[in-house]
XYZ file of C-alpha atoms in Angstrom:
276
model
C 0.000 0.000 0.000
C 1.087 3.712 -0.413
C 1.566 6.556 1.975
C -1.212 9.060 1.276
C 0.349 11.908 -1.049
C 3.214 10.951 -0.988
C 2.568 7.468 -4.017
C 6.231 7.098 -5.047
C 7.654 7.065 -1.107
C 7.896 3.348 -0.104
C 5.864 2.720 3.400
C 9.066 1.439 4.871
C 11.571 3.907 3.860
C 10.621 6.140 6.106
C 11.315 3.729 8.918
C 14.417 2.324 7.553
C 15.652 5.843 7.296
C 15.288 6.815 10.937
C 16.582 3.570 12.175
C 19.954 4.097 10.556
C 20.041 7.586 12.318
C 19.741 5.887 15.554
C 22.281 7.454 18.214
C 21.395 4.000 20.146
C 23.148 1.083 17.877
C 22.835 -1.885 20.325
C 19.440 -2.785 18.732
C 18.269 -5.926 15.641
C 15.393 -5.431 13.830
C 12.486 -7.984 13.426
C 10.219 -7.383 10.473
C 7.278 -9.834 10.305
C 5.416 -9.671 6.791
C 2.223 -10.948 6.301
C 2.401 -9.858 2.664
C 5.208 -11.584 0.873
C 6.054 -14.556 2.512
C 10.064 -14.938 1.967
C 10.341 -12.237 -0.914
C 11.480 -9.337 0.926
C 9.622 -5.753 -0.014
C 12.736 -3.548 0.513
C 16.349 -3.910 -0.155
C 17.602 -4.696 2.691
C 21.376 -4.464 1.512
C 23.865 -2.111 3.328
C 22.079 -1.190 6.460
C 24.056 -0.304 9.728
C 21.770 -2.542 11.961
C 20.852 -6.327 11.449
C 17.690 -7.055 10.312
C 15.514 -10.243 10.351
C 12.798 -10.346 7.885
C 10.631 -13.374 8.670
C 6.875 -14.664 7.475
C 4.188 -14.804 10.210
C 4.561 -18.654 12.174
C 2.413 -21.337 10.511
C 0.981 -21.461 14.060
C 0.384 -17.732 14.457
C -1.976 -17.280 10.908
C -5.145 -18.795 11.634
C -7.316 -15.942 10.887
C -4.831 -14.174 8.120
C -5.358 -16.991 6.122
C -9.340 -16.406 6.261
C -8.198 -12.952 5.465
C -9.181 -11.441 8.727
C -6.908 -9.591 11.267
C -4.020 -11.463 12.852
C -2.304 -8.824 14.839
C -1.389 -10.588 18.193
C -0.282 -14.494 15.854
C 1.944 -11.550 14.006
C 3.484 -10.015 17.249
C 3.836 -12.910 18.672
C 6.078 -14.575 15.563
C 8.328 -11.591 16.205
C 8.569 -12.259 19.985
C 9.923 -15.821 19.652
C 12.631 -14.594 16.768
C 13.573 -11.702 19.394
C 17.239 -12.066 21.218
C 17.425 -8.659 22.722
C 16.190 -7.659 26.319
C 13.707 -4.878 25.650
C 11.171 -5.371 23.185
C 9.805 -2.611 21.236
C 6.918 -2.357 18.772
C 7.302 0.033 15.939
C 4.688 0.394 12.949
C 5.583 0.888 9.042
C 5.253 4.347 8.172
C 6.561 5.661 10.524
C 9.400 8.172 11.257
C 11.463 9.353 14.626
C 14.053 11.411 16.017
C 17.835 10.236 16.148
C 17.200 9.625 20.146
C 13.851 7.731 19.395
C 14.929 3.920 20.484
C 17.505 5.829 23.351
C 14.761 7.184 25.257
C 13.107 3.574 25.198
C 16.188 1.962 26.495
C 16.615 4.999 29.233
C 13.137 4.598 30.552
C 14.183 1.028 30.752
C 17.329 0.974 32.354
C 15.225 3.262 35.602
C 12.847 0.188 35.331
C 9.271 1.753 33.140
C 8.026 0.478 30.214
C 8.267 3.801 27.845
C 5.447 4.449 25.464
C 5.896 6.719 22.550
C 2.902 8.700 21.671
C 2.478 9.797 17.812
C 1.374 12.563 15.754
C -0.058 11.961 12.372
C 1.398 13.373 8.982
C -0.462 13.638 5.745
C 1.146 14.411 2.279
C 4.271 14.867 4.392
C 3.157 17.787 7.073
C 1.073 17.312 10.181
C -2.125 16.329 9.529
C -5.041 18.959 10.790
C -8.735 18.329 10.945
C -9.397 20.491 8.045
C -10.748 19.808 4.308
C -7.922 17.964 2.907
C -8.374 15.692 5.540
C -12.183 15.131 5.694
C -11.685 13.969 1.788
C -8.000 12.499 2.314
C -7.107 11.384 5.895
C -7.178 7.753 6.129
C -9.887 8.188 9.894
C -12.374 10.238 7.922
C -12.160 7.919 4.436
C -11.188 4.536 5.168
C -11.582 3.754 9.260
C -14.272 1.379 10.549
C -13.462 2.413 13.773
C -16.561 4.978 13.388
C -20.183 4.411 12.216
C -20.183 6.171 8.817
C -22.539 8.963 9.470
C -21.087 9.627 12.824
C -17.306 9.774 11.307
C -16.921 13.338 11.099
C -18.669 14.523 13.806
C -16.907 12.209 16.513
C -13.371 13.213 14.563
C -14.586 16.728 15.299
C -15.403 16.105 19.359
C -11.624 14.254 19.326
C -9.393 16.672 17.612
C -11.348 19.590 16.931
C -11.838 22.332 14.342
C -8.136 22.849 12.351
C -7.023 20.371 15.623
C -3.733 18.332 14.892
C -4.853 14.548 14.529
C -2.553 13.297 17.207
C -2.420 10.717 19.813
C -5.512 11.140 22.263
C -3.405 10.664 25.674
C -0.741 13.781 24.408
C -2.911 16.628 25.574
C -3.556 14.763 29.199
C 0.527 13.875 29.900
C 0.910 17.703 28.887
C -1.391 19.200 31.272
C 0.364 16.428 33.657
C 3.792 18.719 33.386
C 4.669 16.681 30.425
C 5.520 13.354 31.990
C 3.425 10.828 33.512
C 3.280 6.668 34.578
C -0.121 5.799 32.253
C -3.032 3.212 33.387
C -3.166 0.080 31.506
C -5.414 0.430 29.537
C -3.252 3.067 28.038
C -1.066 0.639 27.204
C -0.811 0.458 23.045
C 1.018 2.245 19.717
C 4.800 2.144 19.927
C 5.023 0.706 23.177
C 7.619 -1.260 24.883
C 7.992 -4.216 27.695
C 10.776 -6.828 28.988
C 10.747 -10.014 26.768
C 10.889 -11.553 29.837
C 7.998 -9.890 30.985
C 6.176 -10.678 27.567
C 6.931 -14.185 27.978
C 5.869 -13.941 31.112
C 2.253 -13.594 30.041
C 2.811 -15.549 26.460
C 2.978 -12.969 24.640
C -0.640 -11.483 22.932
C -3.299 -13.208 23.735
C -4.717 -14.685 20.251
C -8.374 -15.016 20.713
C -8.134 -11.365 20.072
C -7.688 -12.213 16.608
C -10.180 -11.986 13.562
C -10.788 -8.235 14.199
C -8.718 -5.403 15.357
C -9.318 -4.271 18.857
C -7.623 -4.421 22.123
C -5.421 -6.560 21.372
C -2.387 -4.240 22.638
C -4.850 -2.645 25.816
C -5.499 -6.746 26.723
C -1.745 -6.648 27.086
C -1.262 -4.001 29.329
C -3.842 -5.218 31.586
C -2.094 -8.713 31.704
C 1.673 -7.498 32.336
C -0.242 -5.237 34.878
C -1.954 -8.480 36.575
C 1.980 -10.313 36.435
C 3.095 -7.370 38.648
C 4.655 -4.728 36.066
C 1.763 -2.003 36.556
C 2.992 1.490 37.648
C 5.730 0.841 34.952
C 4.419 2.518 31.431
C 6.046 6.068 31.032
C 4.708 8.377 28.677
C 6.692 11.480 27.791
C 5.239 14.447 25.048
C 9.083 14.493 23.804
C 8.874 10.906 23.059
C 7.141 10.930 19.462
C 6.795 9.378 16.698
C 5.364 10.549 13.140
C 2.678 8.210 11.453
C 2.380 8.932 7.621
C -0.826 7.943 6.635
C -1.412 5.357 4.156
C -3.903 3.974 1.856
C -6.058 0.752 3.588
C -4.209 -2.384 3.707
C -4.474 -4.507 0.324
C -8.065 -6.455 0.294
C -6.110 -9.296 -1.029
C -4.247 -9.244 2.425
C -7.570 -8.427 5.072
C -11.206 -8.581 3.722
C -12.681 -5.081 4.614
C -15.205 -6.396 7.751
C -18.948 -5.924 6.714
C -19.861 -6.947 10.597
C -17.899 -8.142 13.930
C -17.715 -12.163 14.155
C -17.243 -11.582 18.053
C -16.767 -9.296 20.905
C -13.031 -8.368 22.027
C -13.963 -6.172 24.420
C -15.925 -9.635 26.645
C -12.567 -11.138 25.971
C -10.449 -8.627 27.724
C -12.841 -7.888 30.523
C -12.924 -12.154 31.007
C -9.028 -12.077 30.816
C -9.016 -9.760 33.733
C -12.069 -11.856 36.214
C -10.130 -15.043 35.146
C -6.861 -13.159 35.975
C -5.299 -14.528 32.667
C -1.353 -13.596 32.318
């Protein structure tokens, strides 16, 4: 898929790009594709940092190969082909600063989980809630987050008028003096965690599979349940640019017409059953 104005920038470039400009160079790189199997989308020749580009576990793709979401079978391939000691998840299309992965490892080594909070970009500036977005911006043209006629008007409550589409928990760790431990449900994006801890609970928990929701919340409840809560640090200098992109390929995930099951009666049950 492409990055929304921008057709001839490749959705991983940008990624690759600030990854190489990484002032912290003790880090490996795990790329799970769901896409193309062994044929790798990028050249991946000449890089400053070892990369392992792998397909998603046989056991891990029950629902991609009905064409449905598999986000927690593809996280969790990347957590058994992991070596390092901190874990941290990091979406294509997306672009840092040169201290991006060092403030990770520094929340880490004064024992917090750091979670970077983004800031969306659209035809390569920050995306505002204006016209170009209400025809453009992948929320108000492709998301099924919203009900259709309700789209605009809930995009409006969230970001407002001319508002910066941003990460909803930035304006709440700024009024907090800019720093602040979040709850667990607060707990998803670019977000980091031990891989002992992660092992710990095994990983995502799969039944969250077949749509896309909670997945990443689910595991901040369940590292908070194995005795890590009080650990995710937030932090309005730690960002990270998302440039929006067109819908991922129907080929890849059938667009949902209506919910085979209810994530959120999964995650609540995870917490009664105390599941980690």
């Amino acid at each position: 898929y492409s990055i929304i104005g921008q057709p001839n920038l490749h959705y991983l470039k940008p990624t690759i790009d600030s990854l190489a400009k990484q002032t912290f160079k003790d880090f490996e790189v795990i790329l799970v594709d769901a896409l193309h199997g062994q044929k790798k989308p990028y050249d991946f020749s000449n890089l400053s940092f070892p990369i392992k580009h792998i397909p998603i576990h046989p056991n891990h793709r029950f629902w991609l190969d009905m064409k449905r979401w598999n986000v927690c079978g593809t996280l969790n391939t990347g957590i058994i082909h992991a070596e390092g000691e901190l874990i941290v998840r990091i979406d294509d299309c997306s672009e840092f600063e040169p201290d991006f992965l060092q403030r990770f490892w520094d929340g880490y080594q004064s024992d917090y989980f750091p979670l970077a909070m983004h800031i969306r970009y659209l035809g390569g500036k920050p995306a505002r809630l204006n016209k170009e977005y209400r025809e453009e911006g992948y929320e108000a043209k492709h998301s099924e987050s919203f009900e259709k006629e309700e789209k605009l008007k809930t995009l409006k409550r969230i970001y407002g008028e001319e508002g910066l589409i941003r990460d909803s928990r930035y304006p709440v760790v700024k009024e907090r003096g800019g720093r602040m431990i979040g709850p667990n449900n607060w707990y998803y994006g670019y977000s980091s965690a031990s891989l002992e801890a992660l092992l710990k609970i095994n990983g995502y928990d799969e039944l969250f599979d077949g749509v896309k929701s909670l997945e990443d919340v689910d595991a901040g409840s369940r590292l908070t349940m194995a005795g890590y809560g009080g650990k995710f640090l937030l932090d309005v200098d730690h960002q990270v640019i998302e440039h929006e992109h067109k819908p991922i390929p129907e080929n890849l995930i059938t667009k949902e017409t209506k919910p085979i099951k209810c994530n959120y009666a999964i995650y609540l049950l995870n917490q009664i059953k105390k599941r980690f």
